[in-house]
PDB file of C-alpha atoms in Angstrom:
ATOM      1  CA  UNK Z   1       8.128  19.286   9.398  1.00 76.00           C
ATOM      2  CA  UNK Z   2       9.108  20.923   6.172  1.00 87.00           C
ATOM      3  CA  UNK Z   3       7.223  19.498   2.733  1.00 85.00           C
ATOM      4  CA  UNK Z   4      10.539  19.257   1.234  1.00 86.00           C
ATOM      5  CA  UNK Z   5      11.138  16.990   4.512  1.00 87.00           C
ATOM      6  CA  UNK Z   6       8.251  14.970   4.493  1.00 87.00           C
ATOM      7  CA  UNK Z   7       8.548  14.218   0.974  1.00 87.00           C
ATOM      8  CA  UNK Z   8      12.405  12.664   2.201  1.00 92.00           C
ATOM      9  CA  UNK Z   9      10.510  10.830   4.418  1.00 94.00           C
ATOM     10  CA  UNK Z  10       7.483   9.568   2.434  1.00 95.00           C
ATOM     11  CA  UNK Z  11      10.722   8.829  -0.240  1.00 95.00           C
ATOM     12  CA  UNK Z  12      12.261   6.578   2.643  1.00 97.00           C
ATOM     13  CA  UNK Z  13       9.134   4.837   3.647  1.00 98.00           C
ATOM     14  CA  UNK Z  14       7.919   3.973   0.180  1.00 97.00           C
ATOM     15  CA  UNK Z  15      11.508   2.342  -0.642  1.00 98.00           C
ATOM     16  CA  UNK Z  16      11.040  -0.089   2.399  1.00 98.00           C
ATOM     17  CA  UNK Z  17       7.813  -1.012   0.627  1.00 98.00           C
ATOM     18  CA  UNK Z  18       9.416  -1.368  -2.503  1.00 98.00           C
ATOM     19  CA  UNK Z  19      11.254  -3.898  -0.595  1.00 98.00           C
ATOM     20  CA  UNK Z  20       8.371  -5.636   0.587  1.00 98.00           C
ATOM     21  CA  UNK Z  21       6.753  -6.172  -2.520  1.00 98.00           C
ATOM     22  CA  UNK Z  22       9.983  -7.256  -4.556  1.00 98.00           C
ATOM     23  CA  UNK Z  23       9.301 -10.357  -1.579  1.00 98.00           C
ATOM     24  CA  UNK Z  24       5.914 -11.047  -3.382  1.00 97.00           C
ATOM     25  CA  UNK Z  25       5.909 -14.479  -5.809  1.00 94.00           C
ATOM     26  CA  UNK Z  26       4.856 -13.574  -9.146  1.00 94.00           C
ATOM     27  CA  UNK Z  27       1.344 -14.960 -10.329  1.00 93.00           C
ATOM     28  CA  UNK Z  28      -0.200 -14.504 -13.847  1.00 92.00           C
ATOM     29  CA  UNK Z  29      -3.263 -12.946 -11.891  1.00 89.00           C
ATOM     30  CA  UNK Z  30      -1.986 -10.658  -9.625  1.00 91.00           C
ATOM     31  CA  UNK Z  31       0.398  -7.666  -8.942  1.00 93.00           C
ATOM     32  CA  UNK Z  32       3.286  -8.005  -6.663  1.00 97.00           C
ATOM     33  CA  UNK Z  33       2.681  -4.721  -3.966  1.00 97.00           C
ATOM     34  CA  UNK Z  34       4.526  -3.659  -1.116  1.00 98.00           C
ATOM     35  CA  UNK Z  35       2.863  -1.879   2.228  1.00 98.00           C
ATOM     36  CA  UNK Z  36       4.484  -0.463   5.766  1.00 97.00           C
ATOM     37  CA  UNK Z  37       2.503   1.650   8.198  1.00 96.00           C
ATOM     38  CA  UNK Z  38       4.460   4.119  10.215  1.00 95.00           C
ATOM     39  CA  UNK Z  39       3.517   6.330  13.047  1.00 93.00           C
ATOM     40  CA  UNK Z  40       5.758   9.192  14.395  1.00 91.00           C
ATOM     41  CA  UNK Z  41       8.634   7.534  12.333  1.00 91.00           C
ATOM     42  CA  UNK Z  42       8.314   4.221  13.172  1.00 92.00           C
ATOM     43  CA  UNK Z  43       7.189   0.829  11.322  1.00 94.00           C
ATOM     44  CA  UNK Z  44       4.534  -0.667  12.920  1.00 93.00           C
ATOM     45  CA  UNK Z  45       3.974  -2.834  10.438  1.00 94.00           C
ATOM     46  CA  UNK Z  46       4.578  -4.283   6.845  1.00 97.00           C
ATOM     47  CA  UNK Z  47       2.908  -6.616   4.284  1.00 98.00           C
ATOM     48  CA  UNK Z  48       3.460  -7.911   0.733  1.00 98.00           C
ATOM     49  CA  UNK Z  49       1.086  -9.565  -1.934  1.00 97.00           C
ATOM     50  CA  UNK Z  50       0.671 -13.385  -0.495  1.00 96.00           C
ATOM     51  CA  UNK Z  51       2.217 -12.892   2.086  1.00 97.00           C
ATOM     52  CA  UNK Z  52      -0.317 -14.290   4.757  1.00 95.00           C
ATOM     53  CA  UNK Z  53      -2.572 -17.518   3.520  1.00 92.00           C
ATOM     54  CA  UNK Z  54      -5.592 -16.581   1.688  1.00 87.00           C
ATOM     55  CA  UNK Z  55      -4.869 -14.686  -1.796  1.00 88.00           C
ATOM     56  CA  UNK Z  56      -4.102 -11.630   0.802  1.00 93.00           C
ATOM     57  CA  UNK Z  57      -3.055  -7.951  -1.056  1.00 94.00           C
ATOM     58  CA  UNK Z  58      -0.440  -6.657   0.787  1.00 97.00           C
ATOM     59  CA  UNK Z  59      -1.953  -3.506   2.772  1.00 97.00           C
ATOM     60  CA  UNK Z  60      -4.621  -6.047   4.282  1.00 95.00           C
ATOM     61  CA  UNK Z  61      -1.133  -8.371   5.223  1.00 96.00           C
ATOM     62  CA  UNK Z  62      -0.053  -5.013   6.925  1.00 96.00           C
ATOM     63  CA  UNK Z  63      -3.157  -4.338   8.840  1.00 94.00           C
ATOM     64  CA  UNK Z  64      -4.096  -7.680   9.360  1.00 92.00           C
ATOM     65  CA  UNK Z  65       0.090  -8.415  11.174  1.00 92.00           C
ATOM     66  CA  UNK Z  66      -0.752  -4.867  13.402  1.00 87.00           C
ATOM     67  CA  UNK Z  67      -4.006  -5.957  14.465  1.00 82.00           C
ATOM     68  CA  UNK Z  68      -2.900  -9.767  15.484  1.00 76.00           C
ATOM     69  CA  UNK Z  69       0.735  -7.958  17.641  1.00 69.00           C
ATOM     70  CA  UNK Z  70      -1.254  -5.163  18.889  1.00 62.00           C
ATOM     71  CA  UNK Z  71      -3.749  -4.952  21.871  1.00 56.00           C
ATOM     72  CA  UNK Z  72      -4.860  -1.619  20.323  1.00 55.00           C
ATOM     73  CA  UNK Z  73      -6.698  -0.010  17.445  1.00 59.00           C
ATOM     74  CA  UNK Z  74      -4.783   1.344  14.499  1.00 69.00           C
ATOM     75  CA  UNK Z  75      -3.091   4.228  16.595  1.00 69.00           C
ATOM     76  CA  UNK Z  76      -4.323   7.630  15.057  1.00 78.00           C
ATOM     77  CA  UNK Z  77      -2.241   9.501  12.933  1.00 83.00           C
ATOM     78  CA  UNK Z  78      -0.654   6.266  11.444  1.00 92.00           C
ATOM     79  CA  UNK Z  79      -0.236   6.580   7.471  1.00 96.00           C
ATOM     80  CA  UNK Z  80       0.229   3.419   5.201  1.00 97.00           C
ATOM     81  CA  UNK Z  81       2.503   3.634   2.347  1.00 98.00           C
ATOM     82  CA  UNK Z  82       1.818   0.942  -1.132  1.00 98.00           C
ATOM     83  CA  UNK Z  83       3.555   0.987  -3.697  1.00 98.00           C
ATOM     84  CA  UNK Z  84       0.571   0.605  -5.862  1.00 96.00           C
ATOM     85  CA  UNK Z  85      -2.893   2.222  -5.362  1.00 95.00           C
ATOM     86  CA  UNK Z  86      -5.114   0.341  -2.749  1.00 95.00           C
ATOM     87  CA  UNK Z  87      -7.778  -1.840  -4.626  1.00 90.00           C
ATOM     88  CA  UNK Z  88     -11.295  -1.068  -5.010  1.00 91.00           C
ATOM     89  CA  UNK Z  89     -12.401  -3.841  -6.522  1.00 83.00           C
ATOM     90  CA  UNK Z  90     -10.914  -7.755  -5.740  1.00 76.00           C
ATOM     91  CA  UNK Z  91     -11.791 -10.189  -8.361  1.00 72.00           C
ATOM     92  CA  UNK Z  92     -11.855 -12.717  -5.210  1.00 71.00           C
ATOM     93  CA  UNK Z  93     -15.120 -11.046  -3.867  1.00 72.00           C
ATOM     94  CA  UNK Z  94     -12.846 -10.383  -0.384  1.00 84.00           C
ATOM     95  CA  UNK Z  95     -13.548  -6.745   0.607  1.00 90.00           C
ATOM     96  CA  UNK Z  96     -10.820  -4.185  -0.691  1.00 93.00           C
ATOM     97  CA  UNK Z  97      -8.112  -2.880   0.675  1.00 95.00           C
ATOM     98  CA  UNK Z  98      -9.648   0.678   0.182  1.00 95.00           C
ATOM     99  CA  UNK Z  99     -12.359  -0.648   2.816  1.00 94.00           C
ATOM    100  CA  UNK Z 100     -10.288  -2.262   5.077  1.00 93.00           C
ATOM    101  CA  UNK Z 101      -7.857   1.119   5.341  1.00 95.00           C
ATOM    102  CA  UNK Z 102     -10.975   3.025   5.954  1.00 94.00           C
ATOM    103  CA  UNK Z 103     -11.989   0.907   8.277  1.00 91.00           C
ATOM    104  CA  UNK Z 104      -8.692   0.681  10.357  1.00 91.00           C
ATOM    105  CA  UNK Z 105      -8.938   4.475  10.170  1.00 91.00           C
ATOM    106  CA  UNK Z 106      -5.655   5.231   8.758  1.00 94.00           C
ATOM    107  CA  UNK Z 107      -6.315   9.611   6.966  1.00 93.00           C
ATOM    108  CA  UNK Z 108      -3.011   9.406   5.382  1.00 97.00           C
ATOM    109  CA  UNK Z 109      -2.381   7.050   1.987  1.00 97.00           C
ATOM    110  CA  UNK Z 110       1.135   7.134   0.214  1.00 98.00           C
ATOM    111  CA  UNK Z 111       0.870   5.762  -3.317  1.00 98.00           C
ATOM    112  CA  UNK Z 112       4.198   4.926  -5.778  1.00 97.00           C
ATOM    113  CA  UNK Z 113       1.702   4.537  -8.716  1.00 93.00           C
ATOM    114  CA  UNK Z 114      -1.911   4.045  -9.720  1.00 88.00           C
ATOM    115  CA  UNK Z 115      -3.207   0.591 -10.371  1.00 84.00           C
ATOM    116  CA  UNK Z 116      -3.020  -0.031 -13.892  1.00 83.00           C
ATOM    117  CA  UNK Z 117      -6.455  -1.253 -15.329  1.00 79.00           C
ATOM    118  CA  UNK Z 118      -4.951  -4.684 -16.622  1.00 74.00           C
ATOM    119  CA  UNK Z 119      -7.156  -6.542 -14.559  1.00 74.00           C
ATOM    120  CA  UNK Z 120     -10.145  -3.802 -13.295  1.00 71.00           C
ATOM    121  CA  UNK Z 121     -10.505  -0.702 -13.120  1.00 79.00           C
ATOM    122  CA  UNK Z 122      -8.865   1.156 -10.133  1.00 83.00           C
ATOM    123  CA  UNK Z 123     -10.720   4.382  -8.381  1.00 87.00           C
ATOM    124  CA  UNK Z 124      -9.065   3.397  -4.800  1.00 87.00           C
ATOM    125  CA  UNK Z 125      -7.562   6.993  -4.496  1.00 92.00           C
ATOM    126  CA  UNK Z 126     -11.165   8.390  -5.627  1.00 94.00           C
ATOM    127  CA  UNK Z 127     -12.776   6.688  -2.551  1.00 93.00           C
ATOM    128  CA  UNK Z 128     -10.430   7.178  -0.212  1.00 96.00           C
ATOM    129  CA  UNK Z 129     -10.336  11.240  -0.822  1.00 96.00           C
ATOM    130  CA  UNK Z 130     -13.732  11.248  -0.737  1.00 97.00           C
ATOM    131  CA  UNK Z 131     -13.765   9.838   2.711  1.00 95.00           C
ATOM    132  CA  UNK Z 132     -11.258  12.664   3.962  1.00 96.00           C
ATOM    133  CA  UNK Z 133      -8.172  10.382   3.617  1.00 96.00           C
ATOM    134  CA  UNK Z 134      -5.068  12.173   2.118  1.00 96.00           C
ATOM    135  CA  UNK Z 135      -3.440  10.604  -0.240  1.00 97.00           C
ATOM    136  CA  UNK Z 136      -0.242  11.597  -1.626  1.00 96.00           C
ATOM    137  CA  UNK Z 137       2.015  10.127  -4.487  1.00 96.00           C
ATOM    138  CA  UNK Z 138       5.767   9.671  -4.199  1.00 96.00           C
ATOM    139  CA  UNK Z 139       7.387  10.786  -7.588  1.00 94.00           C
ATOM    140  CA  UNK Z 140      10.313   9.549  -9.094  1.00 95.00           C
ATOM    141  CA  UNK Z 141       9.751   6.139  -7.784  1.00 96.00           C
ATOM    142  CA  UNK Z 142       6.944   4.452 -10.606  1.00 96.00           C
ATOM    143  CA  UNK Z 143      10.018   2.107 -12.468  1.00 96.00           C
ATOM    144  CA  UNK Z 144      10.587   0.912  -8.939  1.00 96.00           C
ATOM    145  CA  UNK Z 145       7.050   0.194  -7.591  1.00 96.00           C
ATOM    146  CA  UNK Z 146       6.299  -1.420 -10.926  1.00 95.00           C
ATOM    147  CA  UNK Z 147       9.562  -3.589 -11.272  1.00 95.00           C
ATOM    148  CA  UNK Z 148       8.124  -6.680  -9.654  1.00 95.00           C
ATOM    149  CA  UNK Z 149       5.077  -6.707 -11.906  1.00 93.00           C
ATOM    150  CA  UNK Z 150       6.387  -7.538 -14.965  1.00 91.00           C
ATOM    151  CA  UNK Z 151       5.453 -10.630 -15.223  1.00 89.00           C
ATOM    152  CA  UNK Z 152       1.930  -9.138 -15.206  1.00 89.00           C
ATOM    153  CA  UNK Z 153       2.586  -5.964 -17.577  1.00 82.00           C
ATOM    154  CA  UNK Z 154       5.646  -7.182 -19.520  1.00 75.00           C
TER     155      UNK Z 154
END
């Protein structure tokens, strides 16, 4: 595959996130993200902020909806597209979404924008490529992957 081709792709997976996370209900305390993770083209799974009971972010809804429908590990050479940077830090005290994707052993991240540091400070894509994880951000997409957190940034 081409890089002008996988960046059509990685354009096309990161809208169906976008569509994910516009499913997210606003709270004063929290963004509204989108995640899918796809595997030789297909969705295996998706997730959005809330989603699942618990104050869940939406990569951990994601991983958490694959692990319960799957008799298998996290297939290798699945990627996970967010439309916002994977957390490093939860307020909560749950373990971060960073973790839990290195964990699951997903080596490919697709990002639509970096966490803003309204609520911490973000270095998610720090510690992921220092684990060997590529991570790769979509451009041209940011007003989209930030739309459904303006109640948050205004």
């Amino acid at each position: 595959m081409t890089a002008d081709q996988q960046n059509e792709k990685d354009i096309q997976y990161m809208r169906l996130a976008i569509e994910q996370a516009n499913l997210s209900i606003p709270v004063p305390t929290a963004y509204c993200v989108g995640a899918i993770i796809v595997k030789d083209s297909r969705v295996l799974s998706s997730g959005y902020s809330r989603e699942l009971p618990g104050n869940t972010h939406a990569e951990e809804c994601a991983l958490l909806k694959l692990s319960l429908n799957s008799t298998t590990l996290i297939p290798n050479g699945a990627a996970i597209y967010t439309t916002m940077e994977p957390c490093s830090t939860r307020l909560s005290g749950k373990r971060s979404c960073v973790d839990q994707i290195l964990e699951a052993g997903i080596m490919r991240v697709v990002i639509g924008v970096e966490e803003p540091d309204h609520f911490v400070k973000c270095v998610g894509v720090d510690l992921l490529r220092e684990k060997g994880v590529e991570v790769v951000r979509v451009k041209g997409l940011e007003e989209e992957c930030l739309k459904p957190n303006r109640h948050v940034l205004g």
